[in-house]
Structures are given as C-alpha cells and as structure tokens.
Short mmCIF file of C-alpha atoms in Angstrom, two decimals:
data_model
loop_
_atom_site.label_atom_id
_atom_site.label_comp_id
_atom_site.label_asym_id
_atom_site.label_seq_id
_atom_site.Cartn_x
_atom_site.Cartn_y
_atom_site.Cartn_z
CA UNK A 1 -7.17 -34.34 14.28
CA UNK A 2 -4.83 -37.35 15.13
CA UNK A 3 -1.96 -37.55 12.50
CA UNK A 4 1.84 -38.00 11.30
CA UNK A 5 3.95 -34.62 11.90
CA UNK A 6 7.21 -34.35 12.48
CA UNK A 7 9.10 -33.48 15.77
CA UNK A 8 12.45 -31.89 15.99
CA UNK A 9 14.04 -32.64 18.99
CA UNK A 10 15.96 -29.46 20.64
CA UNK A 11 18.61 -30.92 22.62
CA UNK A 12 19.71 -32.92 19.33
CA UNK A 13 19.44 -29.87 16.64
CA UNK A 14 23.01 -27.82 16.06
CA UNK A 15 20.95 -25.00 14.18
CA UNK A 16 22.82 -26.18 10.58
CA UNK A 17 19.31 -24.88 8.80
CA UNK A 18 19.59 -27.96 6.60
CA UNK A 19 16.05 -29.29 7.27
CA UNK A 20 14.60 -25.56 6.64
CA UNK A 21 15.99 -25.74 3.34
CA UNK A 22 15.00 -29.52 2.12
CA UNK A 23 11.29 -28.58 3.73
CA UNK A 24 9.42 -27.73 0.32
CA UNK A 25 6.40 -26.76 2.23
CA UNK A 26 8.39 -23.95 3.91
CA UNK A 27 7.13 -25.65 7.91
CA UNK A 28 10.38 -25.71 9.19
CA UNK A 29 11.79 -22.13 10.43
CA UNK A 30 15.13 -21.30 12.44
CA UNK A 31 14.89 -19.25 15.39
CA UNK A 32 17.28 -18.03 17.68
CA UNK A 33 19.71 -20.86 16.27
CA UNK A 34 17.53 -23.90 16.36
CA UNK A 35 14.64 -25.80 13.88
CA UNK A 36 11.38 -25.17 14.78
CA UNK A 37 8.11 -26.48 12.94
CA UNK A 38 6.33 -23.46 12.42
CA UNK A 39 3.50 -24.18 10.94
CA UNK A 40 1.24 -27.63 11.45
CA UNK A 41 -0.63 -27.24 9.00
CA UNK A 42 2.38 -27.03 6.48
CA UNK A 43 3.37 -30.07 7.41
CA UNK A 44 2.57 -33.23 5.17
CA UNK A 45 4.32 -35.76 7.01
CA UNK A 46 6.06 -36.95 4.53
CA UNK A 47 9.49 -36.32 6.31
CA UNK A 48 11.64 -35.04 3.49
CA UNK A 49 13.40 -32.71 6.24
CA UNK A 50 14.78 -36.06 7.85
CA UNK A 51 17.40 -37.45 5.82
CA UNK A 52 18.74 -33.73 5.68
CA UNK A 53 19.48 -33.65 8.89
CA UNK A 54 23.04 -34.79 10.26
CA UNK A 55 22.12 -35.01 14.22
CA UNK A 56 18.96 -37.35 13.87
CA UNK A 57 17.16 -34.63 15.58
CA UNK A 58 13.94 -35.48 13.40
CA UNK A 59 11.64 -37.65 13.63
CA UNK A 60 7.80 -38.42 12.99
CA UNK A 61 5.03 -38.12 16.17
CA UNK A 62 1.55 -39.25 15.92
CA UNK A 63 -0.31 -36.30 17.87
CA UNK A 64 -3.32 -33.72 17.80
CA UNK A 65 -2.51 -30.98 14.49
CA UNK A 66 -4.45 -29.26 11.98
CA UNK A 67 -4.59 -30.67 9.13
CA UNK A 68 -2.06 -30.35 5.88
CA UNK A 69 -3.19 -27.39 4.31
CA UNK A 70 -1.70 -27.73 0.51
CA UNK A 71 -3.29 -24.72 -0.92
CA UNK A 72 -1.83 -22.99 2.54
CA UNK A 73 1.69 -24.04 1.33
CA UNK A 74 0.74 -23.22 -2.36
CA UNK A 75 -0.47 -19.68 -1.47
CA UNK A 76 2.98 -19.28 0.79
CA UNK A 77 5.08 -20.67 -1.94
CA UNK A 78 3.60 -17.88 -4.78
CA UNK A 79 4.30 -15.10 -2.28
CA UNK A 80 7.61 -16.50 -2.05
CA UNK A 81 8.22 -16.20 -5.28
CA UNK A 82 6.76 -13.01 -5.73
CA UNK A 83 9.38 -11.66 -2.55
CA UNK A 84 12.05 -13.58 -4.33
CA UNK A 85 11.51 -11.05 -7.43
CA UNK A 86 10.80 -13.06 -10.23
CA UNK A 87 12.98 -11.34 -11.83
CA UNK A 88 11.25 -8.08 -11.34
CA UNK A 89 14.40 -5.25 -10.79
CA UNK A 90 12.25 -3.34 -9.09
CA UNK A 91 12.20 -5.82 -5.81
CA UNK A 92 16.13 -6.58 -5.98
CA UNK A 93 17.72 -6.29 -2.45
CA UNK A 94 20.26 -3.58 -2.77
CA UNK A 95 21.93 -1.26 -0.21
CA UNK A 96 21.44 2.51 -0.60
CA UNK A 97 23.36 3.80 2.24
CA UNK A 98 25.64 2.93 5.12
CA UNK A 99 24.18 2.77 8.69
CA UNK A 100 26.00 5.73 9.74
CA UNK A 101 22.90 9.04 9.45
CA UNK A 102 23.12 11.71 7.69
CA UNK A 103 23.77 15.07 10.19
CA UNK A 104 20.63 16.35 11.18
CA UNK A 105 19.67 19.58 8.58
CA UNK A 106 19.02 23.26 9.78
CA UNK A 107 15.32 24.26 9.97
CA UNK A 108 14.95 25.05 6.92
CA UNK A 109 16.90 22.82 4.97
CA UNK A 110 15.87 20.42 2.76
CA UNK A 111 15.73 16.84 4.72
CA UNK A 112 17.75 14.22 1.87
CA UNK A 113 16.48 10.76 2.17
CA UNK A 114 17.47 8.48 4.98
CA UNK A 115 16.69 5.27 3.34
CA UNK A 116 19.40 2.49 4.00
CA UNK A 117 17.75 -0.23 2.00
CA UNK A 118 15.51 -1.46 -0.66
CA UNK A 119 12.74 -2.91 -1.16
CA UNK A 120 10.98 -1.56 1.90
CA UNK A 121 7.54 -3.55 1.70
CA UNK A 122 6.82 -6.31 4.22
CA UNK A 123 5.86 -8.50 1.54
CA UNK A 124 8.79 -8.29 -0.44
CA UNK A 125 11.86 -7.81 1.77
CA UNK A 126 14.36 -10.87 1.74
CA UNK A 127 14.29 -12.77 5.44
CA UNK A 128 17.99 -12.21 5.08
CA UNK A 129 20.37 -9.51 3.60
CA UNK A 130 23.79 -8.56 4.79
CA UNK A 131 22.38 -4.98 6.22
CA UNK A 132 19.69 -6.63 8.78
CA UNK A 133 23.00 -7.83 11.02
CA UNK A 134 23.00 -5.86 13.79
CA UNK A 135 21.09 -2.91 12.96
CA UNK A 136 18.14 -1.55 14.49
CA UNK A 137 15.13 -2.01 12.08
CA UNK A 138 12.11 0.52 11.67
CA UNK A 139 8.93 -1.18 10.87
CA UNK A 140 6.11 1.49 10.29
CA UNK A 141 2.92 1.49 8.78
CA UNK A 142 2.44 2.53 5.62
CA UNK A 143 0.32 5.98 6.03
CA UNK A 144 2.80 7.01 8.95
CA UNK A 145 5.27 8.77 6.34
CA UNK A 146 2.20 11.22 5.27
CA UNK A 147 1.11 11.98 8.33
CA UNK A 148 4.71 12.84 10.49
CA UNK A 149 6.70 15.56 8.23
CA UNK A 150 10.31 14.53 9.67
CA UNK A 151 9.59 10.88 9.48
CA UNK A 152 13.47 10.56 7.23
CA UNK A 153 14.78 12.60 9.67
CA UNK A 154 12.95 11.52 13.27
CA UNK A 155 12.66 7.61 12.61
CA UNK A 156 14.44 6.25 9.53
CA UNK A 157 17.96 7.54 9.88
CA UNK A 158 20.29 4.66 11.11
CA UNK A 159 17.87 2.27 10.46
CA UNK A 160 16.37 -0.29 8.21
CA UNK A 161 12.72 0.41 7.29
CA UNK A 162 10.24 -1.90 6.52
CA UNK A 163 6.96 -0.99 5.47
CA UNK A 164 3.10 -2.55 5.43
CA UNK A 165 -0.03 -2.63 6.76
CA UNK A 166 -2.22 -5.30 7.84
CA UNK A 167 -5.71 -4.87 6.94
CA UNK A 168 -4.28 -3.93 2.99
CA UNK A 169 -1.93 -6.57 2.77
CA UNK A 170 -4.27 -9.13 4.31
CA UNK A 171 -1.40 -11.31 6.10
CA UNK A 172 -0.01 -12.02 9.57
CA UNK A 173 3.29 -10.38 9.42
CA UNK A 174 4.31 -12.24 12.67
CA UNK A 175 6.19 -15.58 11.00
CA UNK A 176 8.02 -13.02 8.65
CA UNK A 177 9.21 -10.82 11.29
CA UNK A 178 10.14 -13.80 13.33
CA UNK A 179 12.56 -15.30 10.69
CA UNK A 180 14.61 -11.53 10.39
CA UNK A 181 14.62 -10.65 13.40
CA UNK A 182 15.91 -14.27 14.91
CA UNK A 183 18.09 -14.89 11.83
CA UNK A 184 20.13 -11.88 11.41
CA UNK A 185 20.82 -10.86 15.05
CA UNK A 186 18.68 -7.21 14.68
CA UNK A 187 19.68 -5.54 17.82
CA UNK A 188 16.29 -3.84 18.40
CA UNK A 189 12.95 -2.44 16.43
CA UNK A 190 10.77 0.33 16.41
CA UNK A 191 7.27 0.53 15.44
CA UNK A 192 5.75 3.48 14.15
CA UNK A 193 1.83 2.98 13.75
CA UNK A 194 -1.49 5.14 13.32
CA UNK A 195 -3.85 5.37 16.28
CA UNK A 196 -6.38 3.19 14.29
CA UNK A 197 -6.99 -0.56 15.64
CA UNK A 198 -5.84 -1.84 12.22
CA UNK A 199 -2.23 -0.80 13.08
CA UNK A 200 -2.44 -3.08 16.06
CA UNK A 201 -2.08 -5.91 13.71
CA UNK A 202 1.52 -4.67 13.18
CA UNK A 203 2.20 -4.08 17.02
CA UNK A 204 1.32 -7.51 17.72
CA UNK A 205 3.37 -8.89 15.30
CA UNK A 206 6.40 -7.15 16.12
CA UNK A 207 5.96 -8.04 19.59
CA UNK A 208 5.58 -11.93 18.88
CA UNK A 209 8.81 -11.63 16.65
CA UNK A 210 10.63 -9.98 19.05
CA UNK A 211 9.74 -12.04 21.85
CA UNK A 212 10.93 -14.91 20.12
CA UNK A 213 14.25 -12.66 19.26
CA UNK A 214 14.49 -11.65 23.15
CA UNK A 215 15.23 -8.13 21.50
CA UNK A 216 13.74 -4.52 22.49
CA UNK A 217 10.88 -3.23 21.24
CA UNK A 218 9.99 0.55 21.31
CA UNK A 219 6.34 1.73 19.80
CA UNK A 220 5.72 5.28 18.66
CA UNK A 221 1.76 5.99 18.06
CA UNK A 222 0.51 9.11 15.85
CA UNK A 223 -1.92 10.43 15.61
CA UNK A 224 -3.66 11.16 11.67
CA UNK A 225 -2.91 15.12 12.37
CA UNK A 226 1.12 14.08 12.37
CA UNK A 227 1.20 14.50 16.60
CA UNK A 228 2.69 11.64 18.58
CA UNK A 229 0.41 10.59 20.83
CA UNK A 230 2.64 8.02 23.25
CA UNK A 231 6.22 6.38 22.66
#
C-alpha cells in the first residue's frame, strides 16, 4: 500500500542514535554507525523520530510499505520488556569471567565452565553490554551442548555465547543479531548448529547480521551422535 513513512537520509545522519531512542515503536535501528528504518511495518508515520534528530536527516516519503502493524510493535515491545528483566535477577546482564580462557585440562580432568557472560538466551541478552566490544561471540543452538562433550572447552572458551533455537523460540533472530553485532564492534562469530533444517534458521540469521556487520562468520555442523560433520 501507498502511505506516510519516514526516510532517513544517509549522507545527512552522524550515527548520534537519537532518533532510535525517541522511536517508541522500536523501527529505527543503528547499524554500522548510521539510522536505518528497520522495520515498515513499525512505522506509524507519525514522525516522533524527527524533532530528535539534530542533522534534519528525517523526513516523511509517501511510497509503497506494509502497513503499520500495532500489535507487531506491541508484541516487540512485551519481549522487550521481558529481555529488559522486569526485574527478574535471574536475566540481569552480569560478567562471569574475563575473555582470557581457561588452560586447556589434561584428559581426564574435570573441564570448569567457560562461560564469560550471562544471560545466554537469544531472547533475553541485552543488544549491548560492555563484554560484546570486540570479542568473538558463539551463537549455538540450544541442543548442541548435549550432543558435543567438550563444547566449554572446544567452542565457548574466549567467547561470548548466546543461545536459542528457532523453531522453539518462534522468532527471526536476524534484527537481534544485527543490532549486537553492528553496535558493539564483535570482531567475528561462530555458529554451532545440529544437522537438522530447523538450525538453518539460526545460520541464516547470523549470516544476514553479519553481512550487515562486514564481520567473519565460521559455521560448525554436528551431527546428533556429538561428530562434527563440516566447519
């Protein structure tokens, strides 16, 4: 359909994030430095982004979008709340290590943890925390832990881990991914994933995010035995 949206204007926009944060409807996303409208269908037109922002860079368009979706941006906005705690202490952001690993144990030694972070669930890990700068994030699916023994040892020491899976969680993870990974300068990830087609959910949206990131990506597929089939 034909109707009011806003347009951010690239050459104008000095990345100051001040129309992400007056955008109640959560449309407006930084990446890689500059304001992007993320979402059409987020987007009531209503233009409360534009006296936020100091360049002028905003403006309104009359063009083809999907329609405002409000119970889109209410749904968003509750899971948002939900990441942001709620005053839950089991979801507070907190460092448990430094990014230096552990050294490696002697077979037969018990492996110690290797977590760096928590929370560790896509769906409640902050876009931003001071330990994402930098470091090399680990985002696996959830069943990979069971299956590969040394996973603390092989693929979460030295890095940040996040955690999820698709088809349970029943969300794109790409816009998510897109905002760490382009808003913390991440220096690279790697995806751990089952050799099921539901884990290609999470490939893809790794890829998109770190497209948009112009960082590395490095996949690791196991298979349910615990054997890696191709990295």
């Amino acid at each position: 359909m034909i109707r009011t949206i806003v347009h951010i204007d690239q050459e104008k926009c000095n990345g100051c994030g001040a129309c992400a944060a007056a955008c109640h409807e959560g449309a407006i996303g930084m990446i890689g430095g500059k304001a992007y409208l993320l979402r059409d269908d987020y987007c009531d037109g209503l233009g409360d982004c534009l006296p936020a922002c100091p360049t002028g860079a905003i403006s309104f368009e009359e063009r083809e979008a999907a329609p405002y979706d409000p119970a889109a941006v209410e749904q968003k906005k509750e899971e948002k709340a939900q990441a942001a705690a709620c005053g839950c202490p089991g979801s507070a952001a907190r460092t448990l290590r430094t990014p230096a690993p552990p050294a490696v144990p002697a077979a037969g030694e018990e492996t110690e943890s290797r977590l760096m972070q928590w929370p560790v669930q896509m769906k409640l890990v902050p876009t931003q925390a001071p330990w994402y700068e930098g470091a090399h994030v680990l985002v696996a699916a959830d069943c990979a832990a069971y299956a590969y023994a040394a996973f603390h040892r092989d693929f979460m020491a030295g890095r940040i881990t996040l955690i999820g899976c698709p088809k349970l969680d029943g969300v794109d993870y790409s816009e998510k991914l897109t905002e760490i990974v382009c808003r913390n300068r991440v220096a690279g990830v790697t995806v751990v994933r089952m050799q099921v087609p539901c884990c290609g959910g999470l490939e893809q949206a790794v890829r998109r995010a770190a497209q948009a990131a112009g960082i590395p990506v490095e996949v690791v597929t196991l298979t349910a035995a615990g054997e890696i089939l191709s990295r």
